[in-house]
XYZ file of C-alpha atoms in Angstrom:
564
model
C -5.769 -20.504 124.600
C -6.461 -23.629 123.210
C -4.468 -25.271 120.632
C -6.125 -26.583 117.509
C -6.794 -30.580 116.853
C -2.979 -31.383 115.088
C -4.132 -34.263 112.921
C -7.099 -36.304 112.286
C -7.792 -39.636 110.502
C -10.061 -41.031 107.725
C -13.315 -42.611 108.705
C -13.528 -44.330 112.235
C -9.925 -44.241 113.207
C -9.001 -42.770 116.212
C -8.062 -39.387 116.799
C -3.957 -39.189 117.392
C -3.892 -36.533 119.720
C -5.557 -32.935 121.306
C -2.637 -30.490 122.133
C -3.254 -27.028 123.625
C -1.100 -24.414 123.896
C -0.863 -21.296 126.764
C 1.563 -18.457 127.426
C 3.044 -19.482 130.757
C 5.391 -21.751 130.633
C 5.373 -25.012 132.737
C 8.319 -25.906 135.176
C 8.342 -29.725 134.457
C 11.251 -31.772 136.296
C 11.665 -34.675 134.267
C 13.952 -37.314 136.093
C 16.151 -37.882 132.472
C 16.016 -36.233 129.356
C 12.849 -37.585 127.341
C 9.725 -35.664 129.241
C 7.054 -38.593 129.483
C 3.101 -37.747 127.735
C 2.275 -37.287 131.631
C 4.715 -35.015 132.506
C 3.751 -32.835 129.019
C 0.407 -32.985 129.974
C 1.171 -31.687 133.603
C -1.934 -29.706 134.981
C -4.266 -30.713 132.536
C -2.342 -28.753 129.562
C -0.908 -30.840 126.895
C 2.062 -29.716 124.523
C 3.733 -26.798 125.930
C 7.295 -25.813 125.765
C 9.893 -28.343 126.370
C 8.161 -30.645 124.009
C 6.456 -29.166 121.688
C 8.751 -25.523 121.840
C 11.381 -28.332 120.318
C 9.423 -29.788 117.893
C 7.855 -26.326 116.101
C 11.511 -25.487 116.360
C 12.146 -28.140 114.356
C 9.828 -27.251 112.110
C 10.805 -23.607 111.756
C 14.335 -24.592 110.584
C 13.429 -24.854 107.407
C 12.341 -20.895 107.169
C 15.292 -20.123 109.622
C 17.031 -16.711 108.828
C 20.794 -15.482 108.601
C 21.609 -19.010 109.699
C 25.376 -18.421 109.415
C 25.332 -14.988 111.535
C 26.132 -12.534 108.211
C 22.564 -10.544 108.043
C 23.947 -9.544 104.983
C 23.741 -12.754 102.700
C 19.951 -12.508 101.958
C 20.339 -15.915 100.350
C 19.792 -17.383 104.208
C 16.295 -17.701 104.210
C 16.322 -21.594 104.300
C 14.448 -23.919 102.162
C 12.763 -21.919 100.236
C 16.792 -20.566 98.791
C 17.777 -24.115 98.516
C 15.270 -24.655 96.099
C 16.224 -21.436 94.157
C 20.142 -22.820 93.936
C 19.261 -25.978 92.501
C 16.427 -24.631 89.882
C 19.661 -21.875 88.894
C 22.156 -24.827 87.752
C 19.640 -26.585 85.778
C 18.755 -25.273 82.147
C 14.984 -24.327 82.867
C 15.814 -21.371 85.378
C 17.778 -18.567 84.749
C 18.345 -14.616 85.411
C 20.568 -11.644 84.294
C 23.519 -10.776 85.624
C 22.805 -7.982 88.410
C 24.441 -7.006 91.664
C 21.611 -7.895 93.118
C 21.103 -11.403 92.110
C 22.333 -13.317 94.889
C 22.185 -16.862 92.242
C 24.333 -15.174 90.131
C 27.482 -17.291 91.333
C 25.530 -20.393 91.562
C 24.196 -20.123 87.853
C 27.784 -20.009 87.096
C 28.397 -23.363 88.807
C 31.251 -21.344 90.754
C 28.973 -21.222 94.469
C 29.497 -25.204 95.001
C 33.031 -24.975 95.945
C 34.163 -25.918 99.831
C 35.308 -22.502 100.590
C 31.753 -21.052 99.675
C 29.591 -19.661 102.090
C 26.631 -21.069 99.924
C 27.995 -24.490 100.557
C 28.310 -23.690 104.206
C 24.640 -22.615 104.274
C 23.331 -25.498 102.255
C 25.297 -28.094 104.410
C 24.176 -26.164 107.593
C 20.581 -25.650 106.754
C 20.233 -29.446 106.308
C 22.043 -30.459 109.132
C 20.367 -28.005 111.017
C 16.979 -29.917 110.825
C 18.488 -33.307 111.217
C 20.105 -32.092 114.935
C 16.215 -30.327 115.650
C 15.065 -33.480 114.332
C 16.950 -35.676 116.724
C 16.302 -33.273 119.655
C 12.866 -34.316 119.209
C 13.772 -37.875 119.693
C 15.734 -37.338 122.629
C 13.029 -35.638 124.165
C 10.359 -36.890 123.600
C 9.303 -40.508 124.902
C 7.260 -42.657 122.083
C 4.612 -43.887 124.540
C 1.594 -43.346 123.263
C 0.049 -41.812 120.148
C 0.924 -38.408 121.000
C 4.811 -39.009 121.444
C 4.546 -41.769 118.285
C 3.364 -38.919 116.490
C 6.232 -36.557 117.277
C 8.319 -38.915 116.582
C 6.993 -39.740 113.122
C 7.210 -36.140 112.018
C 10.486 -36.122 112.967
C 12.108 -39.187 111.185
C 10.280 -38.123 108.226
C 11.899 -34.379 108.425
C 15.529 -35.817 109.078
C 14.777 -38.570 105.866
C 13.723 -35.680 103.898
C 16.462 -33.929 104.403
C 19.245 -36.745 103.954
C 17.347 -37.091 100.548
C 18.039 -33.620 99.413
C 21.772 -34.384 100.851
C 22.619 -37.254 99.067
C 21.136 -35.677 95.707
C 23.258 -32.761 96.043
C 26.271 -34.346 97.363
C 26.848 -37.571 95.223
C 25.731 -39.007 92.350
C 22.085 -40.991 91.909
C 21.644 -44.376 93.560
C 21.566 -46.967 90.746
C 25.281 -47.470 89.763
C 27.071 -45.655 92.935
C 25.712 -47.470 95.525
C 29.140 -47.735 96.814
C 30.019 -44.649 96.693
C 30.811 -42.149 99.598
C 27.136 -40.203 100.137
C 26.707 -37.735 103.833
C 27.689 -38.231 106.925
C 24.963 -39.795 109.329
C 24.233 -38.337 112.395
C 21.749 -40.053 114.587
C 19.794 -38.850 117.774
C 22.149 -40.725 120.095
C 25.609 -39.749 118.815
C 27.929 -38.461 121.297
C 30.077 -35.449 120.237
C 32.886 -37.719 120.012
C 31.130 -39.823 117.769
C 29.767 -36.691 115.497
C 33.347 -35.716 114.738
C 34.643 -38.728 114.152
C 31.967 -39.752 111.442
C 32.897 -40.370 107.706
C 30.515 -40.300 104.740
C 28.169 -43.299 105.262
C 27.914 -45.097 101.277
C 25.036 -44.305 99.035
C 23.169 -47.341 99.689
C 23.581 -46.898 103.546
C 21.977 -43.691 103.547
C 19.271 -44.555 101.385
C 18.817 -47.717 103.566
C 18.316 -45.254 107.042
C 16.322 -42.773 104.737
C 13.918 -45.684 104.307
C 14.093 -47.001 107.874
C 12.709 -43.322 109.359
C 10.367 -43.476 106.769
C 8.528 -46.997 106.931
C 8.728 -45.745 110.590
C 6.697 -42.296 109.800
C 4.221 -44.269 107.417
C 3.878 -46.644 109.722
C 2.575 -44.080 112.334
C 1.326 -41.501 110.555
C -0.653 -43.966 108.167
C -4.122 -41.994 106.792
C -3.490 -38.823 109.387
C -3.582 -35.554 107.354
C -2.435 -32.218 109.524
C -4.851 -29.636 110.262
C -1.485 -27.578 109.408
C 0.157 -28.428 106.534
C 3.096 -27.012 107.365
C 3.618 -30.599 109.285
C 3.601 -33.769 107.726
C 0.916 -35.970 107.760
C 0.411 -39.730 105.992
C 0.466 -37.968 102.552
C 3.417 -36.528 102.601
C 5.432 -39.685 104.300
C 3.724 -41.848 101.630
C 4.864 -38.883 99.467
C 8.467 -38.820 100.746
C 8.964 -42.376 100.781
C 7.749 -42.617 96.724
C 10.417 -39.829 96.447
C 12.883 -42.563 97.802
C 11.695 -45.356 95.680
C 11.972 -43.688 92.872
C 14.911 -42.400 92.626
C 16.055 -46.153 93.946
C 14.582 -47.530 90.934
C 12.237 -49.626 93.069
C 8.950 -48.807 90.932
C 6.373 -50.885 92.147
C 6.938 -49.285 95.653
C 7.084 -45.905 94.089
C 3.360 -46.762 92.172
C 1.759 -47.857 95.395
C 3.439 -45.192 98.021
C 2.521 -42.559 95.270
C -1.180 -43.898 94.659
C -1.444 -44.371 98.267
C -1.273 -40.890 99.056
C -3.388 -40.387 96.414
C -6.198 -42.206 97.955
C -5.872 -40.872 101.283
C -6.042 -37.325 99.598
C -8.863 -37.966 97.294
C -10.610 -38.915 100.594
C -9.685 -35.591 102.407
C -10.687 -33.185 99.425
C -7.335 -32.854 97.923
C -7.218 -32.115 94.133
C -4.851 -31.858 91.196
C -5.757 -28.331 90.223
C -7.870 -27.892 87.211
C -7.068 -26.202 84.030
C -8.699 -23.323 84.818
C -7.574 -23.075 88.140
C -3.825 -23.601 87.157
C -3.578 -20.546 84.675
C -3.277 -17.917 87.716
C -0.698 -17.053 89.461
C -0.249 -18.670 92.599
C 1.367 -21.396 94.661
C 1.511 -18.984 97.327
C -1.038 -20.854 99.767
C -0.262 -24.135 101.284
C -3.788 -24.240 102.559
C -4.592 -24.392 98.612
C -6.410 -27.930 97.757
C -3.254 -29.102 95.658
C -0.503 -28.890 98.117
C 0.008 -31.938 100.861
C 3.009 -30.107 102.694
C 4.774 -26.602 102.084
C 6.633 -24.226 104.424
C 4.254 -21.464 105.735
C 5.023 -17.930 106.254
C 3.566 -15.067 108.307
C 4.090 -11.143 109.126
C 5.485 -12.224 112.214
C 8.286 -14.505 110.694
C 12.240 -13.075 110.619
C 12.505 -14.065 107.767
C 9.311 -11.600 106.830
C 9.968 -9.141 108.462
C 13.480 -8.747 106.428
C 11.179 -7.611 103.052
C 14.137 -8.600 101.238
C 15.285 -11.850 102.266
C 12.507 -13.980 101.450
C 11.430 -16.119 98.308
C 8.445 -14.071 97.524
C 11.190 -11.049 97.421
C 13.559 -12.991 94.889
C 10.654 -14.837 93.036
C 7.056 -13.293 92.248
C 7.318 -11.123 89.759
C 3.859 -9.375 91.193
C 4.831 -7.204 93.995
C 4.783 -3.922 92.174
C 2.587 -1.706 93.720
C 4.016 1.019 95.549
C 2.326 -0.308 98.422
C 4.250 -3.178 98.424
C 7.795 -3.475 100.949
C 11.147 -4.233 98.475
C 11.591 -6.742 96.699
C 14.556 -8.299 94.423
C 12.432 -8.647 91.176
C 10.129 -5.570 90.742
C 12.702 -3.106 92.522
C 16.130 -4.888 91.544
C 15.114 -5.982 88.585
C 16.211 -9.745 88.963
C 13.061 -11.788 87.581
C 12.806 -15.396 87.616
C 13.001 -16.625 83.941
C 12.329 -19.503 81.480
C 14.872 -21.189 79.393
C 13.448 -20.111 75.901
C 13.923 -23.408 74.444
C 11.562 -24.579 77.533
C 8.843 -22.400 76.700
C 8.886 -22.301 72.734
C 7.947 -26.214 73.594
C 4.935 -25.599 75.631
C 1.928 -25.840 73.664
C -0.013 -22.469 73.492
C -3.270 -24.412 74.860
C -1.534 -26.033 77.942
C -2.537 -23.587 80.797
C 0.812 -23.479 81.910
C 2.412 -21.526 79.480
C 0.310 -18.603 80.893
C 2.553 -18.636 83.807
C 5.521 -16.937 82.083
C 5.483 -13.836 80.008
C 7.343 -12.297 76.956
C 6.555 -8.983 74.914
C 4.219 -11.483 72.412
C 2.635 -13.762 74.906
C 0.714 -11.555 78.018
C -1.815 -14.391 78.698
C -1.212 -14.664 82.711
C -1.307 -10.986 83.037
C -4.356 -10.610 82.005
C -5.728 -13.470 83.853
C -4.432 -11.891 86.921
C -5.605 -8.778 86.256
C -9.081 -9.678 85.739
C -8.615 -11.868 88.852
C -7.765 -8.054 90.811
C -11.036 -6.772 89.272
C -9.178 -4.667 86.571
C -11.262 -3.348 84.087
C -10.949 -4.788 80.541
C -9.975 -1.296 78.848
C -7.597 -0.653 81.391
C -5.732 -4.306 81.238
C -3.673 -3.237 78.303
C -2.217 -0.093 79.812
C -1.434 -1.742 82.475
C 0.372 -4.714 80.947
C 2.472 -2.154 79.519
C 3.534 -0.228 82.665
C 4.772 -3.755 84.171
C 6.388 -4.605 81.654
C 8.098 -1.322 80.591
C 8.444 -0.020 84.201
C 8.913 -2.925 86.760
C 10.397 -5.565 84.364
C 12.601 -2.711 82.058
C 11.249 -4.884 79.086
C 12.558 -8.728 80.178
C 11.202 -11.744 78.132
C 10.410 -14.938 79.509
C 9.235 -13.586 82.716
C 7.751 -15.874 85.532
C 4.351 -14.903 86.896
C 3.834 -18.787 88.867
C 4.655 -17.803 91.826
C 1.889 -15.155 92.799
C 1.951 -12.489 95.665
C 1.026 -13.108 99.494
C -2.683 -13.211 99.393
C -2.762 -12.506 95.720
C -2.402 -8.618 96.332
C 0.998 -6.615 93.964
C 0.393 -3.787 96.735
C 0.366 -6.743 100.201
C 2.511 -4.463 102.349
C 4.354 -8.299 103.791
C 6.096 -10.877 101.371
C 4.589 -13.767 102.983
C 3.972 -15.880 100.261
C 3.972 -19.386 101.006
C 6.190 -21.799 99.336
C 5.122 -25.344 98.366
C 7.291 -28.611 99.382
C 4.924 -31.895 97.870
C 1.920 -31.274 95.914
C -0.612 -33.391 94.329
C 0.621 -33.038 90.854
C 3.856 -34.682 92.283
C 2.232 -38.082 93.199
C 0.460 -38.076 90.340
C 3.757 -37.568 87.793
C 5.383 -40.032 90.159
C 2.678 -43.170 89.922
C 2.755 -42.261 86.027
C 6.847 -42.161 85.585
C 6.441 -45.323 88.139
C 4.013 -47.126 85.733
C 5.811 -46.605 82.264
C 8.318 -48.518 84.008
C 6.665 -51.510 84.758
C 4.460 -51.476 81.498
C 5.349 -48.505 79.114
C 1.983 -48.524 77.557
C 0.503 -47.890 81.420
C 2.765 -45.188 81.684
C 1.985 -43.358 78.401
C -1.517 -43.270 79.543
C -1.181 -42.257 82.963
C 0.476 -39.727 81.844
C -1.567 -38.361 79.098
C -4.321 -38.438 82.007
C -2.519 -35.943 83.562
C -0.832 -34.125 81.215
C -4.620 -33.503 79.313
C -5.331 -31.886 82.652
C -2.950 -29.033 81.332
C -3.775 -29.464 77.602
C -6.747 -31.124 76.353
C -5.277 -32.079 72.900
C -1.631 -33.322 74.502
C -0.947 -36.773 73.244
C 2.689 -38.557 74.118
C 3.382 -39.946 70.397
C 2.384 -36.744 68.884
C 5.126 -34.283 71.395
C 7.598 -37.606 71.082
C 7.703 -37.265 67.146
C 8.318 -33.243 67.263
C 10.865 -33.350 69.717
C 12.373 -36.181 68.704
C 12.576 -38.189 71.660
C 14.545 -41.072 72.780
C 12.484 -42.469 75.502
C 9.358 -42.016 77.686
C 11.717 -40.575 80.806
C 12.689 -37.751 78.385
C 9.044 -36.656 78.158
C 8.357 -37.666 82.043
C 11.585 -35.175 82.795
C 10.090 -31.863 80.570
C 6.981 -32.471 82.091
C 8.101 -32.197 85.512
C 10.532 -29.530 84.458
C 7.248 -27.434 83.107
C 4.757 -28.378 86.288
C 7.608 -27.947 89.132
C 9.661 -24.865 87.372
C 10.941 -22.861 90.680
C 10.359 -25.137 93.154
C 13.499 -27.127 93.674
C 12.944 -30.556 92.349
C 14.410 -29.949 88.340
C 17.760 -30.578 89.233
C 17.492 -33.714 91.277
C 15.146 -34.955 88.466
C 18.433 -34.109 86.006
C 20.569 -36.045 88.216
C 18.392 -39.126 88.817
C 17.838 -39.875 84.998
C 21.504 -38.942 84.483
C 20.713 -36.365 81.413
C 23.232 -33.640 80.169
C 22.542 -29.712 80.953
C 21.615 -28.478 77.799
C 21.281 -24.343 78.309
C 21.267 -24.401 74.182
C 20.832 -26.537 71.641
C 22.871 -26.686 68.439
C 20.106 -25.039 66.660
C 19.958 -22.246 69.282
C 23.918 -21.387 69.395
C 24.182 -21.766 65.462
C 21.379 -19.390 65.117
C 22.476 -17.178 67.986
C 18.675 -17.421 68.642
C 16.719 -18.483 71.854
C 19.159 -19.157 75.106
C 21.886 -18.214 72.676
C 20.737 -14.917 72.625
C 22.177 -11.258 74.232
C 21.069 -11.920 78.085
C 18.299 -9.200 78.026
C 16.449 -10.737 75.109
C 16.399 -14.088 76.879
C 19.302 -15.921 77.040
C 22.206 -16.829 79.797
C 24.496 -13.738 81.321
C 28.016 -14.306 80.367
C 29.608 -17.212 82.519
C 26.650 -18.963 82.736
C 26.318 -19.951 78.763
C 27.502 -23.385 78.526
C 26.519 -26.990 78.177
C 27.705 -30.143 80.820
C 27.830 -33.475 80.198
C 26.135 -36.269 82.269
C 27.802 -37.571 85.174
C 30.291 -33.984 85.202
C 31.738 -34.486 88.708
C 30.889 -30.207 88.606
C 27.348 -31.296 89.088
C 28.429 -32.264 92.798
C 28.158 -29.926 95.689
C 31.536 -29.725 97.699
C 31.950 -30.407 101.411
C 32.681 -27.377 103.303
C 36.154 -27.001 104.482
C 34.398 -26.255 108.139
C 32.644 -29.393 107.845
C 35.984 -31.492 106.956
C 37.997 -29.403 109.570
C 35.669 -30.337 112.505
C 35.763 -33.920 111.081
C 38.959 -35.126 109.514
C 37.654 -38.274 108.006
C 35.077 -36.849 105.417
C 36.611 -36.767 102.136
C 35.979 -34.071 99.320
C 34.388 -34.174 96.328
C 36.533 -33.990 93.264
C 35.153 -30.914 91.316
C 36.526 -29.357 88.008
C 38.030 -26.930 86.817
C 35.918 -23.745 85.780
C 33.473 -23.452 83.282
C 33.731 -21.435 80.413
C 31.361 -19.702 78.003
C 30.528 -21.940 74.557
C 28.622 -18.968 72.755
């Protein structure tokens, strides 16, 4: 069976590389550890096992199942449940209490501790990809474009996950440079070495982040994937904007960010439009919007659990009795809206459609009428979801829709999204207003009229009494990026407070401040944080700091209690 073309470039450049792919497995004999492009491409058949079995290994760590051996924590799904923690201790996301709500602790900021197994599967999952990552490397030689390639992909999966490491384990980069950040583990590291390896500062691993990725762009340059569950030029451009960003360093952030841009505007890649963005959906990495995004299938562990999955504890959609279990039509645990969020959202910016209260049933309708439901019948059957699957929850989210846009798909297969267009463009906008405000303002309004026609920043400063164009950069990415993982490091980069409720809210006993069915926080979870609260931090596991001695701990706090 032949294996499809991997990547291909813009215009005239020349193709990176053809790989193919068969059942048997070849008995290759290299004389070291790093198998040579010859040597892969034994018998005329390019890519198979040792080689490229490791590197769409390395790649399937971040949907890896039951990574820490208990089949029972169906929060081990990988990425996809990272992305879930961090959305549940910001104050967008939020659910009720329920036995079944496996974010329930870490809405509580009482999961980040070292003795948590949450900790131990965040730390893992990580680290998990940076050891596939560096298997790669070691075996693999970079000797032509082929091995280059690998190679590429691989630095640019190990930076991307010491970014999401040093977000959740230390404080942002401007100011705490100094600072203890993760421990570095690079492909050549004895086992000696690995357990005798403190926290490398801040700025050092933001300085190797930036090495593997000028590496990746580099390589990678104007190459898109035919899969985008790999990473092409977009998405290292993408990843290394990421970087700049949060490193202050806006000019590189603009032209990384606008970069990918251009080489997606070439390829057919699209913001989506207004009309497009008021469905459900997300759920489709081969969507033109997304640049990179975990894919699932039927045949995936992690699929095959029903209940372990992110389309299981996030679409709202899978109702049907056709449809396997899932945590949010069958528990009852649905994916919600701060209400102070979504009372902000102008009722003409397509996005509000993607969450739903008893008043607002916009995005149910539009899906319905997307499933071919009748117009008389819509109605009735808004009110069976609503009274039946959701038992009558506000501030629902519909975003997220179901695998292949069917409530009765008998997998939960949904895909989930990792770097989309909307990203670079909010990026090259935040990037702008930096350099020249008044650049900014506009780039953003581009955007943002994308969403709403009649949005205009002085007009949304003024009624929300704004302090400064980042405040307005941060709810906008807060609205566009709601459930997939990035709110929280956005919080933590521009060093804001969590706010769950406003004074006006708790006074009132109105909005978040409200009884936990009607759309507010369960008990334990109702409270405010100042910036720079050392609880923000993610803990070290105690396994981690047992196997080696010279990591220290984060400080903590002591636990939070309920203000209202």
């Amino acid at each position: 069976m032949k294996y499809k073309l991997l990547f291909f470039t813009i215009g005239f450049l020349p193709l990176l590389a053809l790989f193919s792919s068969c059942s048997k497995e070849l008995e290759l004999n290299p004389s070291g550890n790093v198998l040579t492009v010859d040597q892969i491409k034994e018998a005329g058949k390019m890519d198979v096992e040792r080689a490229d079995v490791v590197f769409k290994g390395m790649y399937g760590e971040l949907k890896r199942l039951n990574r820490l051996g208990n089949p029972r924590l169906h929060y081990d799904f990988g990425i996809a449940s990272i992305a879930l923690m961090t959305d549940h201790r910001t104050d967008k996301m939020w659910a009720n209490e329920n036995i079944y709500n496996w974010y329930r602790s870490i809405i509580k900021y009482e999961g980040a501790n070292e003795t948590s197994s949450i900790m131990e599967f965040v730390f893992s999952t990580y680290y998990g990809i940076i050891a596939e990552a560096n298997k790669v490397l070691n075996t693999v030689a970079a000797d032509d474009d082929a091995g280059k390639s690998y190679h590429a992909q691989a630095r640019a999966l190990r930076a991307y996950s010491y970014l999401n490491l040093i977000q959740l384990f230390q404080f942002t980069y401007k100011g705490h440079e100094d600072l203890p950040g993760v421990p570095l583990v690079k492909e050549k590291m004895t086992r000696e070495q690995q357990i005798d390896n403190p926290r490398a500062s801040v700025k050092d691993v933001y300085d190797y982040i930036l090495q593997d990725l000028d590496y990746a762009v580099e390589i990678l340059k104007d190459s898109v994937p035919r899969q985008r569950y790999r990473i092409g030029g977009i998405a290292a451009y993408g990843l290394r904007a990421r970087t700049h960003l949060l490193m202050q360093n806006y000019e590189k952030a603009k032209d990384d960010a606008e970069q990918a841009l251009y080489i997606a505007d070439v390829v057919g890649l699209k913001v989506l439009s207004a009309n497009e963005a008021k469905y459900p959906g997300f759920n489709d990495i081969n969507e033109k919007n997304i640049i990179w995004g975990i894919q699932f299938t039927p045949d995936d562990p992690v699929v095959k659990t029903d209940m372990a999955s992110f389309e299981s504890m996030m679409c709202s959609l899978k109702y049907a009795q056709s449809a396997p279990l899932t945590y949010t039509c069958r528990g009852h645990v649905l994916r919600k809206i701060n209400p102070d969020l979504f009372n902000q959202i102008d009722p003409s910016d397509c996005r509000k459609t993607w969450w739903v209260t008893k008043d607002y049933t916009h995005g149910l309708k539009y899906f319905f009428q997307k499933n071919n439901v009748s117009d008389a019948e819509i109605p009735t059957q808004i009110s069976i979801i609503q009274r039946d699957h959701w038992k009558n929850q506000d501030y629902v989210n519909i975003k997220f829709g179901p695998y292949d846009n069917n409530p009765g798909a008998r997998y939960n297969a949904a895909d989930f999204p990792l770097m989309r267009m909307e990203e670079m463009r909010l990026i090259a906008a935040e990037a702008r207003g930096h350099i020249n405000e008044e650049d900014g303002i506009k780039a953003l309004e581009t955007f943002v009229q994308n969403r709403q026609s009649s949005y205009s920043y002085k007009t949304v400063k003024k009624a929300l009494n704004q302090n400064s164009f980042d405040e307005e950069i941060y709810r906008q990415r807060a609205i566009e990026f709601w459930g997939e993982g990035l709110t929280f490091f956005d919080m933590m980069r521009f060093v804001f407070p969590l706010v769950r409720a406003n004074e006006a809210s708790i006074a009132a006993h109105s909005g978040p401040a409200k009884n936990a069915n009607q759309g507010g926080y369960p008990t334990g979870a109702r409270f405010n944080l100042e910036k720079n609260d050392p609880r923000f931090l993610f803990q070290i596991p105690r396994v981690e700091i047992l196997n080696n001695p010279k990591v220290v701990q984060n400080e903590g706090g002591e636990k939070l209690k309920d203000m209202w």
